Amino acid sequence: MTEEEFRAVRGRMERMREGNRRHQREMRRLAVMYVRAVTDGLTEADRVELDGAEAPSFAAMRERAEASRLEHAARRRRAERETASRERIHGALRDVYGLDAADAWVR
C-alpha cells in the first residue's frame, strides 16, 4: 500500500466515522486494511515517516516560536527607536518654537 493509498483509506475511514450507518461493513473492511497497512504492509521507515507526518513537529514549533519572538523583538526595537526620535525632534522643536508649535509639528 502506497502512502497515497494509505492516506485515502484513512480519509475514507474518517468520513465514514462521522455517522453514516449504511457503511458499517465498509468501515470494518477499511479498518482491517488500516491495521494491515500499519502492522505489516509498510516498512519501518514508512511507518516512522507517516508517524512524523501525523504527529506535531516540536522542533518546527520551536523554530516558529523563536522566529516569532525575534520578529516581535525587532518590532519593539523599531518602535522604541521611532519613539526616541519623535521625542528628540519634539524636544528640539519645543526649545526653538515653544510647546504649542512643537506639538503641532509632531502631530
CSV table of N, CA and C in Angstrom, one decimal:
chain,number,residue,atom,x,y,z
A,1,MET,N,0.9,-1.2,0.0
A,1,MET,CA,0.0,0.0,0.0
A,1,MET,C,0.9,1.2,0.0
A,2,THR,N,0.7,2.1,-0.9
A,2,THR,CA,1.5,3.3,-1.0
A,2,THR,C,1.0,4.3,0.0
A,3,GLU,N,1.8,5.4,0.2
A,3,GLU,CA,1.4,6.4,1.2
A,3,GLU,C,0.1,7.1,0.8
A,4,GLU,N,-0.1,7.3,-0.5
A,4,GLU,CA,-1.3,8.0,-1.0
A,4,GLU,C,-2.5,7.1,-0.8
A,5,GLU,N,-2.4,5.8,-1.0
A,5,GLU,CA,-3.5,4.9,-0.8
A,5,GLU,C,-3.8,4.8,0.7
A,6,PHE,N,-2.7,4.8,1.5
A,6,PHE,CA,-2.9,4.8,3.0
A,6,PHE,C,-3.7,6.0,3.4
A,7,ARG,N,-3.3,7.2,2.9
A,7,ARG,CA,-4.0,8.4,3.3
A,7,ARG,C,-5.4,8.4,2.8
A,8,ALA,N,-5.7,7.9,1.6
A,8,ALA,CA,-7.0,7.8,1.1
A,8,ALA,C,-7.9,6.9,1.9
A,9,VAL,N,-7.3,5.8,2.3
A,9,VAL,CA,-8.1,4.8,3.2
A,9,VAL,C,-8.4,5.5,4.5
A,10,ARG,N,-7.4,6.2,5.1
A,10,ARG,CA,-7.6,6.8,6.4
A,10,ARG,C,-8.7,7.9,6.2
A,11,GLY,N,-8.6,8.7,5.1
A,11,GLY,CA,-9.6,9.8,4.9
A,11,GLY,C,-11.0,9.2,4.8
A,12,ARG,N,-11.1,8.1,4.1
A,12,ARG,CA,-12.4,7.4,3.9
A,12,ARG,C,-12.9,7.0,5.3
A,13,MET,N,-12.0,6.4,6.1
A,13,MET,CA,-12.4,6.0,7.4
A,13,MET,C,-12.9,7.2,8.3
A,14,GLU,N,-12.3,8.3,8.2
A,14,GLU,CA,-12.7,9.5,8.9
A,14,GLU,C,-14.1,9.9,8.5
A,15,ARG,N,-14.3,9.9,7.2
A,15,ARG,CA,-15.6,10.3,6.7
A,15,ARG,C,-16.7,9.4,7.1
A,16,MET,N,-16.4,8.1,7.1
A,16,MET,CA,-17.4,7.1,7.5
A,16,MET,C,-17.7,7.2,9.0
A,17,ARG,N,-16.7,7.5,9.8
A,17,ARG,CA,-16.9,7.5,11.2
A,17,ARG,C,-17.9,8.6,11.6
A,18,GLU,N,-18.1,9.6,10.7
A,18,GLU,CA,-19.0,10.7,11.0
A,18,GLU,C,-20.4,10.3,11.2
A,19,GLY,N,-20.8,9.1,11.1
A,19,GLY,CA,-22.1,8.7,11.5
A,19,GLY,C,-22.9,8.0,10.4
A,20,ASN,N,-22.5,7.7,9.2
A,20,ASN,CA,-23.3,7.1,8.2
A,20,ASN,C,-23.3,5.6,8.5
A,21,ARG,N,-24.4,5.1,9.0
A,21,ARG,CA,-24.5,3.7,9.5
A,21,ARG,C,-24.6,2.7,8.3
A,22,ARG,N,-25.0,3.2,7.1
A,22,ARG,CA,-25.1,2.3,6.0
A,22,ARG,C,-23.7,1.7,5.6
A,23,HIS,N,-22.7,2.3,6.0
A,23,HIS,CA,-21.3,1.9,5.6
A,23,HIS,C,-20.5,1.2,6.6
A,24,GLN,N,-21.2,0.5,7.6
A,24,GLN,CA,-20.5,-0.2,8.6
A,24,GLN,C,-19.6,-1.3,8.1
A,25,ARG,N,-20.2,-2.1,7.1
A,25,ARG,CA,-19.3,-3.1,6.6
A,25,ARG,C,-18.1,-2.6,5.9
A,26,GLU,N,-18.3,-1.5,5.2
A,26,GLU,CA,-17.1,-0.8,4.5
A,26,GLU,C,-16.1,-0.4,5.6
A,27,MET,N,-16.7,0.1,6.7
A,27,MET,CA,-15.8,0.6,7.8
A,27,MET,C,-15.0,-0.5,8.3
A,28,ARG,N,-15.6,-1.7,8.5
A,28,ARG,CA,-14.8,-2.8,9.0
A,28,ARG,C,-13.7,-3.2,8.1
A,29,ARG,N,-14.1,-3.3,6.8
A,29,ARG,CA,-13.1,-3.6,5.7
A,29,ARG,C,-12.0,-2.6,5.7
A,30,LEU,N,-12.3,-1.4,5.8
A,30,LEU,CA,-11.2,-0.3,5.9
A,30,LEU,C,-10.4,-0.4,7.1
A,31,ALA,N,-11.0,-0.8,8.2
A,31,ALA,CA,-10.3,-0.9,9.5
A,31,ALA,C,-9.2,-2.1,9.3
A,32,VAL,N,-9.7,-3.2,8.7
A,32,VAL,CA,-8.7,-4.3,8.5
A,32,VAL,C,-7.6,-3.8,7.6
A,33,MET,N,-7.9,-3.1,6.5
A,33,MET,CA,-6.9,-2.6,5.6
A,33,MET,C,-5.9,-1.7,6.4
A,34,TYR,N,-6.5,-0.8,7.2
A,34,TYR,CA,-5.7,0.1,8.0
A,34,TYR,C,-4.7,-0.6,8.9
A,35,VAL,N,-5.2,-1.6,9.7
A,35,VAL,CA,-4.4,-2.4,10.6
A,35,VAL,C,-3.3,-3.1,9.8
A,36,ARG,N,-3.7,-3.7,8.7
A,36,ARG,CA,-2.7,-4.4,7.9
A,36,ARG,C,-1.6,-3.5,7.4
A,37,ALA,N,-2.0,-2.3,7.0
A,37,ALA,CA,-1.0,-1.3,6.5
A,37,ALA,C,-0.1,-0.9,7.6
A,38,VAL,N,-0.7,-0.7,8.8
A,38,VAL,CA,0.2,-0.2,9.9
A,38,VAL,C,1.1,-1.3,10.4
A,39,THR,N,0.6,-2.5,10.5
A,39,THR,CA,1.4,-3.6,11.1
A,39,THR,C,2.4,-4.3,10.2
A,40,ASP,N,1.9,-4.6,9.0
A,40,ASP,CA,2.9,-5.4,8.1
A,40,ASP,C,2.9,-4.9,6.7
A,41,GLY,N,2.1,-4.0,6.3
A,41,GLY,CA,2.1,-3.5,4.9
A,41,GLY,C,3.1,-2.5,4.6
A,42,LEU,N,3.6,-1.8,5.6
A,42,LEU,CA,4.5,-0.7,5.4
A,42,LEU,C,5.9,-1.1,6.1
A,43,THR,N,6.9,-0.6,5.5
A,43,THR,CA,8.2,-0.8,6.1
A,43,THR,C,8.4,0.0,7.4
A,44,GLU,N,9.3,-0.3,8.2
A,44,GLU,CA,9.6,0.5,9.4
A,44,GLU,C,9.8,2.0,9.1
A,45,ALA,N,10.6,2.2,8.0
A,45,ALA,CA,10.9,3.6,7.6
A,45,ALA,C,9.6,4.3,7.2
A,46,ASP,N,8.8,3.6,6.5
A,46,ASP,CA,7.5,4.2,6.1
A,46,ASP,C,6.6,4.6,7.3
A,47,ARG,N,6.6,3.6,8.2
A,47,ARG,CA,5.8,3.9,9.4
A,47,ARG,C,6.3,5.1,10.2
A,48,VAL,N,7.6,5.2,10.3
A,48,VAL,CA,8.2,6.3,11.0
A,48,VAL,C,7.9,7.6,10.3
A,49,GLU,N,8.0,7.6,9.0
A,49,GLU,CA,7.7,8.8,8.2
A,49,GLU,C,6.2,9.2,8.4
A,50,LEU,N,5.3,8.2,8.3
A,50,LEU,CA,3.9,8.5,8.5
A,50,LEU,C,3.7,9.0,9.9
A,51,ASP,N,4.3,8.4,10.9
A,51,ASP,CA,4.1,8.9,12.3
A,51,ASP,C,4.6,10.4,12.4
A,52,GLY,N,5.7,10.7,11.7
A,52,GLY,CA,6.2,12.0,11.8
A,52,GLY,C,5.3,13.0,11.1
A,53,ALA,N,4.7,12.5,10.0
A,53,ALA,CA,3.7,13.4,9.3
A,53,ALA,C,2.5,13.7,10.1
A,54,GLU,N,2.1,12.7,10.9
A,54,GLU,CA,0.8,12.8,11.6
A,54,GLU,C,1.1,13.6,12.9
A,55,ALA,N,2.2,13.4,13.6
A,55,ALA,CA,2.4,14.0,14.9
A,55,ALA,C,3.0,15.4,14.7
A,56,PRO,N,2.7,16.3,15.7
A,56,PRO,CA,3.3,17.6,15.6
A,56,PRO,C,4.8,17.6,15.7
A,57,SER,N,5.4,18.4,15.0
A,57,SER,CA,6.8,18.5,15.0
A,57,SER,C,7.2,19.6,16.0
A,58,PHE,N,7.7,19.2,17.1
A,58,PHE,CA,8.1,20.1,18.2
A,58,PHE,C,9.3,21.0,17.8
A,59,ALA,N,10.2,20.4,17.0
A,59,ALA,CA,11.3,21.2,16.5
A,59,ALA,C,10.8,22.4,15.6
A,60,ALA,N,9.8,22.1,14.7
A,60,ALA,CA,9.3,23.1,13.9
A,60,ALA,C,8.5,24.1,14.7
A,61,MET,N,7.8,23.7,15.7
A,61,MET,CA,7.0,24.6,16.6
A,61,MET,C,8.0,25.5,17.3
A,62,ARG,N,9.1,24.9,17.8
A,62,ARG,CA,10.1,25.8,18.5
A,62,ARG,C,10.7,26.8,17.6
A,63,GLU,N,11.0,26.4,16.3
A,63,GLU,CA,11.6,27.3,15.3
A,63,GLU,C,10.6,28.4,15.0
A,64,ARG,N,9.3,28.1,14.9
A,64,ARG,CA,8.3,29.1,14.6
A,64,ARG,C,8.2,30.1,15.8
A,65,ALA,N,8.2,29.5,17.0
A,65,ALA,CA,8.1,30.4,18.2
A,65,ALA,C,9.3,31.3,18.3
A,66,GLU,N,10.5,30.8,18.0
A,66,GLU,CA,11.7,31.6,18.1
A,66,GLU,C,11.7,32.7,17.0
A,67,ALA,N,11.2,32.3,15.8
A,67,ALA,CA,11.1,33.3,14.7
A,67,ALA,C,10.1,34.4,15.1
A,68,SER,N,9.0,34.0,15.7
A,68,SER,CA,8.0,35.0,16.2
A,68,SER,C,8.6,35.9,17.3
A,69,ARG,N,9.3,35.3,18.2
A,69,ARG,CA,9.9,36.1,19.3
A,69,ARG,C,10.9,37.1,18.7
A,70,LEU,N,11.8,36.7,17.8
A,70,LEU,CA,12.7,37.6,17.2
A,70,LEU,C,12.1,38.7,16.4
A,71,GLU,N,11.0,38.3,15.7
A,71,GLU,CA,10.3,39.4,14.9
A,71,GLU,C,9.6,40.4,15.9
A,72,HIS,N,9.1,39.9,17.0
A,72,HIS,CA,8.5,40.8,18.0
A,72,HIS,C,9.5,41.7,18.6
A,73,ALA,N,10.7,41.1,18.9
A,73,ALA,CA,11.8,41.9,19.5
A,73,ALA,C,12.2,43.0,18.5
A,74,ALA,N,12.3,42.7,17.2
A,74,ALA,CA,12.7,43.6,16.2
A,74,ALA,C,11.7,44.7,16.1
A,75,ARG,N,10.4,44.4,16.1
A,75,ARG,CA,9.3,45.4,16.1
A,75,ARG,C,9.4,46.3,17.3
A,76,ARG,N,9.6,45.7,18.4
A,76,ARG,CA,9.7,46.6,19.7
A,76,ARG,C,10.9,47.5,19.6
A,77,ARG,N,12.1,47.0,19.1
A,77,ARG,CA,13.3,47.9,19.0
A,77,ARG,C,13.0,49.0,18.0
A,78,ARG,N,12.3,48.7,16.9
A,78,ARG,CA,12.0,49.7,15.9
A,78,ARG,C,11.0,50.8,16.5
A,79,ALA,N,10.0,50.3,17.2
A,79,ALA,CA,9.1,51.2,17.8
A,79,ALA,C,9.8,52.1,18.9
A,80,GLU,N,10.7,51.5,19.6
A,80,GLU,CA,11.4,52.3,20.6
A,80,GLU,C,12.3,53.4,20.0
A,81,ARG,N,13.0,53.0,18.9
A,81,ARG,CA,13.8,54.0,18.1
A,81,ARG,C,12.9,55.1,17.6
A,82,GLU,N,11.7,54.7,17.0
A,82,GLU,CA,10.8,55.7,16.5
A,82,GLU,C,10.4,56.7,17.6
A,83,THR,N,10.0,56.1,18.7
A,83,THR,CA,9.6,57.0,19.9
A,83,THR,C,10.7,57.9,20.3
A,84,ALA,N,11.9,57.3,20.4
A,84,ALA,CA,13.0,58.2,20.9
A,84,ALA,C,13.3,59.3,19.9
A,85,SER,N,13.2,59.0,18.6
A,85,SER,CA,13.4,60.0,17.5
A,85,SER,C,12.3,61.1,17.6
A,86,ARG,N,11.1,60.6,17.8
A,86,ARG,CA,10.0,61.6,17.9
A,86,ARG,C,10.2,62.5,19.1
A,87,GLU,N,10.6,61.9,20.2
A,87,GLU,CA,10.8,62.7,21.4
A,87,GLU,C,12.0,63.7,21.2
A,88,ARG,N,13.0,63.2,20.6
A,88,ARG,CA,14.2,64.1,20.3
A,88,ARG,C,13.8,65.3,19.4
A,89,ILE,N,13.0,65.0,18.4
A,89,ILE,CA,12.6,66.0,17.4
A,89,ILE,C,11.6,67.0,18.2
A,90,HIS,N,10.7,66.4,19.0
A,90,HIS,CA,9.8,67.3,19.7
A,90,HIS,C,10.5,68.2,20.7
A,91,GLY,N,11.5,67.6,21.4
A,91,GLY,CA,12.3,68.5,22.3
A,91,GLY,C,13.1,69.6,21.6
A,92,ALA,N,13.6,69.3,20.4
A,92,ALA,CA,14.4,70.3,19.7
A,92,ALA,C,13.4,71.4,19.2
A,93,LEU,N,12.2,71.0,18.7
A,93,LEU,CA,11.2,72.0,18.2
A,93,LEU,C,10.7,72.8,19.4
A,94,ARG,N,10.5,72.1,20.5
A,94,ARG,CA,10.0,72.8,21.7
A,94,ARG,C,11.0,73.9,22.2
A,95,ASP,N,12.3,73.6,22.1
A,95,ASP,CA,13.3,74.5,22.5
A,95,ASP,C,13.3,75.7,21.6
A,96,VAL,N,13.1,75.5,20.3
A,96,VAL,CA,13.2,76.6,19.4
A,96,VAL,C,11.9,77.4,19.2
A,97,TYR,N,10.7,76.7,19.1
A,97,TYR,CA,9.5,77.3,18.7
A,97,TYR,C,8.4,77.3,19.9
A,98,GLY,N,8.7,76.6,20.9
A,98,GLY,CA,7.7,76.5,22.0
A,98,GLY,C,6.9,75.3,22.0
A,99,LEU,N,6.2,75.0,23.1
A,99,LEU,CA,5.4,73.8,23.2
A,99,LEU,C,4.3,73.6,22.2
A,100,ASP,N,3.5,74.6,22.1
A,100,ASP,CA,2.3,74.5,21.2
A,100,ASP,C,2.8,74.3,19.7
A,101,ALA,N,3.8,75.0,19.2
A,101,ALA,CA,4.2,74.8,17.9
A,101,ALA,C,4.9,73.4,17.7
A,102,ALA,N,5.6,72.9,18.7
A,102,ALA,CA,6.2,71.6,18.7
A,102,ALA,C,5.2,70.5,18.6
A,103,ASP,N,4.1,70.7,19.4
A,103,ASP,CA,3.0,69.7,19.4
A,103,ASP,C,2.3,69.7,18.0
A,104,ALA,N,2.2,70.8,17.5
A,104,ALA,CA,1.5,70.9,16.1
A,104,ALA,C,2.4,70.2,15.1
A,105,TRP,N,3.7,70.4,15.1
A,105,TRP,CA,4.6,69.9,14.1
A,105,TRP,C,4.7,68.3,14.3
A,106,VAL,N,4.7,67.9,15.5
A,106,VAL,CA,5.0,66.4,15.7
A,106,VAL,C,3.7,65.6,15.4
A,107,ARG,N,2.5,66.2,15.6
A,107,ARG,CA,1.3,65.5,15.3
A,107,ARG,C,1.3,65.0,14.0
